[in-house]
Amino acid sequence: MDELTDILEKLSLSENKSDELNRIKPALAKFPKEQLARDLSTVDLAVLFDCLNTDKEQQLERTCEILEYALQYLDPVLLLQKYGGILQKGLSHKDPRVPVLAVKQLQRFSQDDELSSLVQSHPIFSKSVEMLAADLSVSSQVFTFLYQMSESLKGVSLVLSTTTLPILHAVMKHNTTIQIRVLELAVKISQISQEHLETVERNGLLKPLLDLLNIDDILVRLSAIDLLTSLAYTQQGLRYLEAHNTLNSMESILKTCRSDPFAETLLPGLIKFFGNISHLRPKQMLAQHPAFLDTVLELTDTSYDPSLRTIAFETVGHIGVSLQGKQALNAIGNKFINSIEKLESLVRDAATEFRIRGMNAFSSLIKLDKENQSEEFCSMTETWYHAALGSRAMALLHGVLKQPFLELRLAVYQMYATMARQGWGRREILRQPGLPELLLDRETERDKDGMDAKYEVVKCLADSGETQHIVGQDIAKKVHEYVKQGPYFILPRSSVALDGGES
């Protein structure tokens, strides 16, 4: 460590600190990691921290880089003892790279309860919590630090202690953007467990989120809906929202949106909220919240914006991916069938992004695991397929497959793979004129993703054992040969082509 000590001594006296800083990283690189961890604790790095007090871009950047490298080898307890005060001062540095450096060091304390208790009792902790109101590059690191510490029950009690809570509530008063940031942390902690949610609720960090649903600012309400959607992903979060009548409040907002053009911005978020819960509880949600169901089915109509139509079809696919979801949707009857009939126009005429998302959503809707492929359910998915894509459904998909857009073709391949796992789907694919030949043509896909997706379709056909029965021995033999050769097989040049080249 003598060379490093010598450089640091020169650094403290040097007018041109960049030259000395450039020597430090190579000097550190000479030592094995084990030796750095053992011996770096004997070196005083205070002079390095002093180099952060500058307006020189290169010096600041190099100093941060060296400190980040060096500090990782210091024991966290020693780090806090020797440099805790300096790191605390660094949180107030005007250049965000310095507080980011400091908070990243604090993150080393976050996943051990003893270390968490140690750092929480240091003045740097309260200062770091205040930094939730700082530049996004800094606040995102603080967010990570506090969330990681909160993963244990001991940790969450430290993060939401009587010392920290007043700071969090004060930070939320800065502006609505900062308030949303703190509430996002509260939601993420609440997602960990029932005990975590109860701790967050007891300390008053969920109620402000519910209150945001009633303010006039549409963008803030949109952010609140997004956070409530995240909260509802978990069973404890959903129970909390039900206990506070939030679902009925959200449905009231949804009804208002349909008649208020200024509130239409909230529609996608509200549909996502109810769609995610309906994915978990399809029968109950569709029965208890008819305004949501009516809105989704109505938005599939061609008179609506393609973006909203696509969201509606994606919601239907998300609900219907499970067997219970399929049963709940099927129970709606003709109203549901009439809605999915509108998918054909989206797949045929919409912009590429919406066509892809529409097809992917429909793949989810008609997906059936092997153990669920009863005659009843297969008949149901086949009926939906013909209703959604029209009388020339396979010709429509076949046409899309010939287009020069990989992402579009991948969406078709995904739908084909879903169909190829069901008897009716295999018959549709194999009996479409020219389609088996297109699938078996190695020249039609040159991208790896395309090759993999096409191979999955052909493999599903081969694994079924029905190919020969449907289209005869010749195609069946080629299908099995394709699978045996693998997705990336390259056809050798024919002798005819070689002969022609020599003439």
PDB file of C-alpha atoms in Angstrom, residues 267-268 271-272 275 292-301 304-320 329 336 339-340 342-343 346 354 357-358 361-362 365:
ATOM      1  CA  LEU A 267     -59.577   5.022 -19.114  1.00  0.00           C
ATOM      2  CA  PRO A 268     -56.514   2.882 -19.939  1.00  0.00           C
ATOM      3  CA  ILE A 271     -59.167  -0.780 -17.421  1.00  0.00           C
ATOM      4  CA  LYS A 272     -55.742  -2.121 -16.465  1.00  0.00           C
ATOM      5  CA  GLY A 275     -58.373  -6.173 -15.785  1.00  0.00           C
ATOM      6  CA  PHE A 292     -66.062  -2.402 -16.173  1.00  0.00           C
ATOM      7  CA  LEU A 293     -67.311  -5.279 -18.305  1.00  0.00           C
ATOM      8  CA  ASP A 294     -69.562  -3.036 -20.400  1.00  0.00           C
ATOM      9  CA  THR A 295     -66.719  -0.547 -20.952  1.00  0.00           C
ATOM     10  CA  VAL A 296     -64.255  -3.188 -22.134  1.00  0.00           C
ATOM     11  CA  LEU A 297     -66.727  -4.798 -24.519  1.00  0.00           C
ATOM     12  CA  GLU A 298     -67.834  -1.442 -25.871  1.00  0.00           C
ATOM     13  CA  LEU A 299     -64.266  -0.265 -26.516  1.00  0.00           C
ATOM     14  CA  THR A 300     -63.645  -3.118 -28.963  1.00  0.00           C
ATOM     15  CA  ASP A 301     -65.945  -1.349 -31.414  1.00  0.00           C
ATOM     16  CA  TYR A 304     -63.081   3.894 -30.981  1.00  0.00           C
ATOM     17  CA  ASP A 305     -59.434   4.857 -31.185  1.00  0.00           C
ATOM     18  CA  PRO A 306     -57.224   1.851 -32.162  1.00  0.00           C
ATOM     19  CA  SER A 307     -55.173   2.338 -28.999  1.00  0.00           C
ATOM     20  CA  LEU A 308     -58.231   1.948 -26.750  1.00  0.00           C
ATOM     21  CA  ARG A 309     -59.510  -0.948 -28.845  1.00  0.00           C
ATOM     22  CA  THR A 310     -56.191  -2.724 -28.450  1.00  0.00           C
ATOM     23  CA  ILE A 311     -56.219  -2.190 -24.677  1.00  0.00           C
ATOM     24  CA  ALA A 312     -59.730  -3.669 -24.581  1.00  0.00           C
ATOM     25  CA  PHE A 313     -58.656  -6.790 -26.497  1.00  0.00           C
ATOM     26  CA  GLU A 314     -55.544  -7.130 -24.317  1.00  0.00           C
ATOM     27  CA  THR A 315     -57.747  -6.969 -21.229  1.00  0.00           C
ATOM     28  CA  VAL A 316     -60.021  -9.681 -22.610  1.00  0.00           C
ATOM     29  CA  GLY A 317     -56.959 -11.830 -23.348  1.00  0.00           C
ATOM     30  CA  HIS A 318     -55.547 -11.234 -19.869  1.00  0.00           C
ATOM     31  CA  ILE A 319     -58.805 -12.248 -18.222  1.00  0.00           C
ATOM     32  CA  GLY A 320     -59.294 -15.230 -20.527  1.00  0.00           C
ATOM     33  CA  LEU A 329     -66.192 -14.710 -20.543  1.00  0.00           C
ATOM     34  CA  PHE A 336     -68.936 -11.260 -25.769  1.00  0.00           C
ATOM     35  CA  SER A 339     -67.210  -7.861 -29.226  1.00  0.00           C
ATOM     36  CA  ILE A 340     -64.450 -10.221 -30.299  1.00  0.00           C
ATOM     37  CA  LYS A 342     -64.234  -6.705 -34.071  1.00  0.00           C
ATOM     38  CA  LEU A 343     -60.714  -8.158 -33.804  1.00  0.00           C
ATOM     39  CA  LEU A 346     -57.833  -4.543 -36.026  1.00  0.00           C
ATOM     40  CA  PHE A 354     -51.816  -2.629 -32.593  1.00  0.00           C
ATOM     41  CA  ARG A 357     -50.757  -6.628 -29.591  1.00  0.00           C
ATOM     42  CA  GLY A 358     -54.192  -7.720 -30.796  1.00  0.00           C
ATOM     43  CA  ALA A 361     -53.941 -10.953 -26.808  1.00  0.00           C
ATOM     44  CA  PHE A 362     -56.036 -13.369 -28.836  1.00  0.00           C
ATOM     45  CA  LEU A 365     -57.526 -16.004 -25.033  1.00  0.00           C
TER      46      LEU A 365
END
